[in-house]
C-alpha atoms as one frame of an Amber mdcrd trajectory, in Angstrom:
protein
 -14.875   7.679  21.396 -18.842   8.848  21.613 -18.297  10.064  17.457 -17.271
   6.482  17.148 -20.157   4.723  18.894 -22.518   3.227  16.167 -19.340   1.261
  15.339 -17.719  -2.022  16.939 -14.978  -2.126  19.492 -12.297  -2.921  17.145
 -13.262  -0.067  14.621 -13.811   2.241  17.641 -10.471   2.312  18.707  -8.707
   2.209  14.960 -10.496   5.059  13.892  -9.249   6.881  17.480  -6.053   7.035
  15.450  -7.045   8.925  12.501  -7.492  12.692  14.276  -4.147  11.670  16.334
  -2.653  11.729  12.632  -4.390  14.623  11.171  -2.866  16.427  13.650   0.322
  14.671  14.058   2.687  17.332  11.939   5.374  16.068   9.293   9.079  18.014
   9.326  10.937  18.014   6.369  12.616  14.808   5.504  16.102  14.100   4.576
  16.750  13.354   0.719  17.687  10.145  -0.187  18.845   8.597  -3.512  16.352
   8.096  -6.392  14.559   5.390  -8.755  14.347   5.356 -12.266  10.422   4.522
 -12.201   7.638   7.021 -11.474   5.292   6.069  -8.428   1.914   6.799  -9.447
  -0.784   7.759  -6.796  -4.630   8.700  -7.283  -6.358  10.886  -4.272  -9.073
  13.058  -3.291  -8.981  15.687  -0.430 -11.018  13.250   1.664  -7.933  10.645
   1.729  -5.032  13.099   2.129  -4.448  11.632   5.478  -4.222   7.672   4.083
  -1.904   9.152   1.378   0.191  11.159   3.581   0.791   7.700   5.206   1.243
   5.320   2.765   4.196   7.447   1.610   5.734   8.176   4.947   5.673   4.570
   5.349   7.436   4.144   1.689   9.717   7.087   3.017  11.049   5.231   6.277
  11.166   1.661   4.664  12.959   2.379   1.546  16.712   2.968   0.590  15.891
   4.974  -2.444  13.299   6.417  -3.455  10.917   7.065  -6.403   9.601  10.082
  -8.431   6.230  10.292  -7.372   3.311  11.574  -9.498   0.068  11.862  -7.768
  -3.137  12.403  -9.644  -5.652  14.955  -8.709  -9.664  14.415  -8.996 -10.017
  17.704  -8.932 -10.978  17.943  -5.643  -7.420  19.862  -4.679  -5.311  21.736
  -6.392  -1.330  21.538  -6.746  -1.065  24.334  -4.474  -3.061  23.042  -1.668
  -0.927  19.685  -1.908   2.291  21.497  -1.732   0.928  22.658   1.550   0.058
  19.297   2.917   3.342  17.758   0.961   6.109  19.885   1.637   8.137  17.143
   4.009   8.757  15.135   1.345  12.383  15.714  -0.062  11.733  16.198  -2.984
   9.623  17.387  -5.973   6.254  15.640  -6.627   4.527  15.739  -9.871   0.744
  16.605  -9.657  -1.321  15.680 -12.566  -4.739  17.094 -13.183  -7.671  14.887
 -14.010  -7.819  16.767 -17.381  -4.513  16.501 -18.207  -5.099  12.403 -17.901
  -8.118  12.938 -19.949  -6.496  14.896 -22.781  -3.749  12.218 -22.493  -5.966
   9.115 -22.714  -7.635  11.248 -26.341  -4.510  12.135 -27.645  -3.502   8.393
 -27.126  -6.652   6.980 -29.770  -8.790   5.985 -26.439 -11.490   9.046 -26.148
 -14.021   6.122 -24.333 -11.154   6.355 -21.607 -10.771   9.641 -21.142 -15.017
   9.459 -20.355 -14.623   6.998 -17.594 -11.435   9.172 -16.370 -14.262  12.346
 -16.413 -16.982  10.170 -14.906 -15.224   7.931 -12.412 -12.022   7.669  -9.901
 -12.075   4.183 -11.274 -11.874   5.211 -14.287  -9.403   7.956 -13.360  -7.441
   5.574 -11.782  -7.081   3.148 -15.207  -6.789   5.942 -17.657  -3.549   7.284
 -15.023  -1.732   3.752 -15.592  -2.411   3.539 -19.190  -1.127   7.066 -20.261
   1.831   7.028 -18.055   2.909   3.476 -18.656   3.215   4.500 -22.127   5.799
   6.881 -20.972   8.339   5.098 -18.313   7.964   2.085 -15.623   4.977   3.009
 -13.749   4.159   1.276 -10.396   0.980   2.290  -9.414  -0.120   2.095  -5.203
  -3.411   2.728  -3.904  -3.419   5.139  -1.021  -4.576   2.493   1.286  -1.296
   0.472   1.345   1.279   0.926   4.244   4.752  -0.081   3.259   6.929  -2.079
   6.029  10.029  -3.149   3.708  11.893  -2.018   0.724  11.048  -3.781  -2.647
  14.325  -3.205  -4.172  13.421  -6.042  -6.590  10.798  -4.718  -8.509  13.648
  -2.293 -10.181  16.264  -5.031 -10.463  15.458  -6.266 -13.883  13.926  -4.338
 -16.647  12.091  -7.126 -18.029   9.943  -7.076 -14.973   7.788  -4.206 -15.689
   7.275  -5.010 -19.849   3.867  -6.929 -18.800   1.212  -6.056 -16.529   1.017
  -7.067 -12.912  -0.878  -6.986 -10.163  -1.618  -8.678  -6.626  -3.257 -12.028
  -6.274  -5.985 -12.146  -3.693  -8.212 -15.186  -1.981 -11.474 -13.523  -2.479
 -11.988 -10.514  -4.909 -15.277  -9.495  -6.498 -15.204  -8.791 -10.155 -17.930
  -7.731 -12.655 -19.251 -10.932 -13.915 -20.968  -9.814 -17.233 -17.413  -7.997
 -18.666 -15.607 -10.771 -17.131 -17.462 -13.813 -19.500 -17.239 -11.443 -22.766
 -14.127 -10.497 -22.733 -12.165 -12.917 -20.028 -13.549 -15.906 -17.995 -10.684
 -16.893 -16.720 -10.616 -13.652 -14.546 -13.819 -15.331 -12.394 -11.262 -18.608
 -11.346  -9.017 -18.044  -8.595  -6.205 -16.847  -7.851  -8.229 -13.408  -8.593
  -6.787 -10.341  -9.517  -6.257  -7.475  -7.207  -5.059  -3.904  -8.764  -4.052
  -2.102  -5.312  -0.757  -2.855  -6.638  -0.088  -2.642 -10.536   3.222  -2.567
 -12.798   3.898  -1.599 -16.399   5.847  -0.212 -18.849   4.047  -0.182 -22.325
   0.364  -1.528 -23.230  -1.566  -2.717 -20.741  -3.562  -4.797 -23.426  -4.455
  -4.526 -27.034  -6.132  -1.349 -27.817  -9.044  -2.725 -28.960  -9.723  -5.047
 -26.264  -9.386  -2.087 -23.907 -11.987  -0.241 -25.572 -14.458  -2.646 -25.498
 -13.850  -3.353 -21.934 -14.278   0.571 -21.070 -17.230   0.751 -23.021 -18.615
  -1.809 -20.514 -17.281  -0.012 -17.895 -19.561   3.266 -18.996 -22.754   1.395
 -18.195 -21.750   1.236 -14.514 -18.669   3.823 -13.769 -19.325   3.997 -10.147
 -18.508   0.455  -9.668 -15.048  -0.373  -8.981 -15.583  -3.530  -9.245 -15.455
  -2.986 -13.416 -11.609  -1.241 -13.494 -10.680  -4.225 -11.335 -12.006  -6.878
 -13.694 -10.231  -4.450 -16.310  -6.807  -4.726 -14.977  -6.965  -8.140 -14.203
  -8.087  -9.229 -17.415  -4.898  -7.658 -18.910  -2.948  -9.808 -15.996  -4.446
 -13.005 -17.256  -3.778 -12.415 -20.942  -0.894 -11.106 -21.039   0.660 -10.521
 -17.545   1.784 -12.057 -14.163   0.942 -11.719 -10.857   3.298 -10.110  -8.262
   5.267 -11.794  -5.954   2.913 -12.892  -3.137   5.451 -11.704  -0.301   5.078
  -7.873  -1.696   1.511  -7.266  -0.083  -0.652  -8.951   1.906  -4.439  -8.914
   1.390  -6.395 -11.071   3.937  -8.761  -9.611   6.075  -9.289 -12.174   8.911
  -7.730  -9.845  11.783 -10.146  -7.051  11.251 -11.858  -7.625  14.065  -9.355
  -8.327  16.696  -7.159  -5.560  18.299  -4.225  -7.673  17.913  -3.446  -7.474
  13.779  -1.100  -9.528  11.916   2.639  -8.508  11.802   4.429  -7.573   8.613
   7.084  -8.204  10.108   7.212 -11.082  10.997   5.582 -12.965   7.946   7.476
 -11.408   6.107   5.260  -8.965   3.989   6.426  -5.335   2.283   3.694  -4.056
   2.398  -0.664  -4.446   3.084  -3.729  -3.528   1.538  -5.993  -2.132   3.797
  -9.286  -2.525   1.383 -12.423  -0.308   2.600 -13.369  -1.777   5.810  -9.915
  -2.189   6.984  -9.297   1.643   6.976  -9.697   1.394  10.940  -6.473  -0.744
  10.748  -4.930   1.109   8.312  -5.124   4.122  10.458  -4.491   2.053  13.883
  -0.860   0.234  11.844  -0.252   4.039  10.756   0.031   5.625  14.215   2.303
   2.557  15.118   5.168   3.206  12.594   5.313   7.213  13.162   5.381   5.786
  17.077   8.465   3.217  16.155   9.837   5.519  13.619   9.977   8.162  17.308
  11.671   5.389  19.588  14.020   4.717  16.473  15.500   8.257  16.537  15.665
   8.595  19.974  17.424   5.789  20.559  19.952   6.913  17.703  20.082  10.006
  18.988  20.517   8.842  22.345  23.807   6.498  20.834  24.926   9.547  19.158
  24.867  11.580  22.125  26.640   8.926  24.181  29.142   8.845  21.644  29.903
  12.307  21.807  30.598  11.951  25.350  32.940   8.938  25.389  34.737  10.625
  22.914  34.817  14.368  24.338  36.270  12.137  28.080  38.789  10.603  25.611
  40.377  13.332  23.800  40.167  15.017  27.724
């Protein structure tokens, strides 16, 4: 706890988890069936552990599973993720920053592919317009745990043909892009992209180069992707159904945290200072997910015996 001490009790002991899960190991999982829509992920080394996560807890909660494509900053390679990677069952794409880039050119948006080079923001938009182009694309940010399977979202094809997103209470966008290009973006409910769908534009091309241009004054600011993405959800898109994630924050200073289970949720966004939870709700699924297979293994076993006394 003493590396932990300039923080608050609450953070203290959710951050205790982290090094418990760096160190926790991952065996080879058992394949399951597959989506038709690619599951698109951004990361740097520094959140390998968060990522690792979020798709174990995709891997445990849902019946089939997606192709997943995770993009690199270029702080990894796709050998060193292999290494950190190789439980899941089955192949997973890894897409270089460059190759984004050289996508987001060859696609008649070169002001993209400079926030992709300057950016993880703009990394992050450039990944979900070039791919979109190509199949459904349902973009998750790293810090998202998944409790329950979403088997909706791939129900009906007409679902991902406009952008959406998450709605959120409270989320900060960049005022001066907002009122040129989309006002209504500053009136709630607000726009949150940890979660996005599409399959085609996100917006008219032109709009989105005027918007990126704005984005090239400030890169570093997140705060300009997020006003990107939700102007396209105002225009032209919809929001998500509420139940799919939740993002509040008023348990994130009490050791007791809100239950997905119980209301309901499939998944949360843990946004920056809710890593601690993140990390804390983490460690408590690979704990259930350990009581869960011993007590099947303990049925099976009992099984065996009732049946080995019968046939005796």
């Amino acid at each position: 706890m003493r590396s932990f001490s300039g923080m608050n009790v609450f953070v203290r002991v959710g951050e205790t988890a982290q090094p418990r899960l760096s160190r926790w190991r991952l065996l080879p999982q058992q394949a399951k069936p597959v989506s038709s829509f690619r599951y698109l992920a951004v990361s740097d080394r520094r959140h390998w552990v968060m990522l690792r996560e979020s798709l174990f807890s995709m891997y445990r909660s849902w019946d089939c599973l997606p192709q997943i494509a995770v993009v690199s900053d270029g702080s990894w390679t796709a050998n060193e993720f292999d290494e950190v990677f190789a439980w899941w069952p089955a192949p997973v794409s890894v897409v270089t920053r460059q190759e984004i880039c050289e996508a987001a050119s060859s696609a008649g948006f070169p002001e993209l592919a400079d926030y992709a080079r300057e950016s993880p923001y703009g990394l992050k938009l450039a990944a979900i317009v070039t791919q979109a182009r190509k199949q459904p694309v349902l973009f998750v940010d790293a810090d998202i745990l998944w409790f329950r399977d979403p088997v909706s979202l791939s129900d009906d094809s007409t679902l991902w043909e406009k952008p959406r997103a998450l709605r959120e209470n409270n989320c900060h966008q960049r005022r001066e892009i907002a009122m040129r290009h989309c006002p209504q973006v500053l009136e709630p409910p607000f726009v949150n992209s940890g979660i996005v769908t599409l399959h085609g534009e996100l917006m008219a091309p032109e709009l989105l180069r005027s918007m990126v241009r704005d984005a090239l004054r400030d890169p570093q600011d997140s705060s300009c992707e997020q006003t990107i993405i939700a102007t396209a959800v105002k225009l032209g898109g919809e929001f998500l159904p509420e139940q799919l994630s939740l993002v509040e924050f008023d348990d994130v200073s009490r050791f007791r945290s809100r239950d997905m289970w119980d209301e309901g949720y499939y998944s949360r966004h843990y946004v920056n200072w809710m890593r601690h939870l993140l990390y804390r709700d983490a460690l408590k699924l690979r704990l259930h997910r350990r009581r869960l297979d011993a007590r099947l293994s303990s049925e099976a076993g009992s099984l065996t015996s009732i049946q080995t006394t019968q046939r005796n």
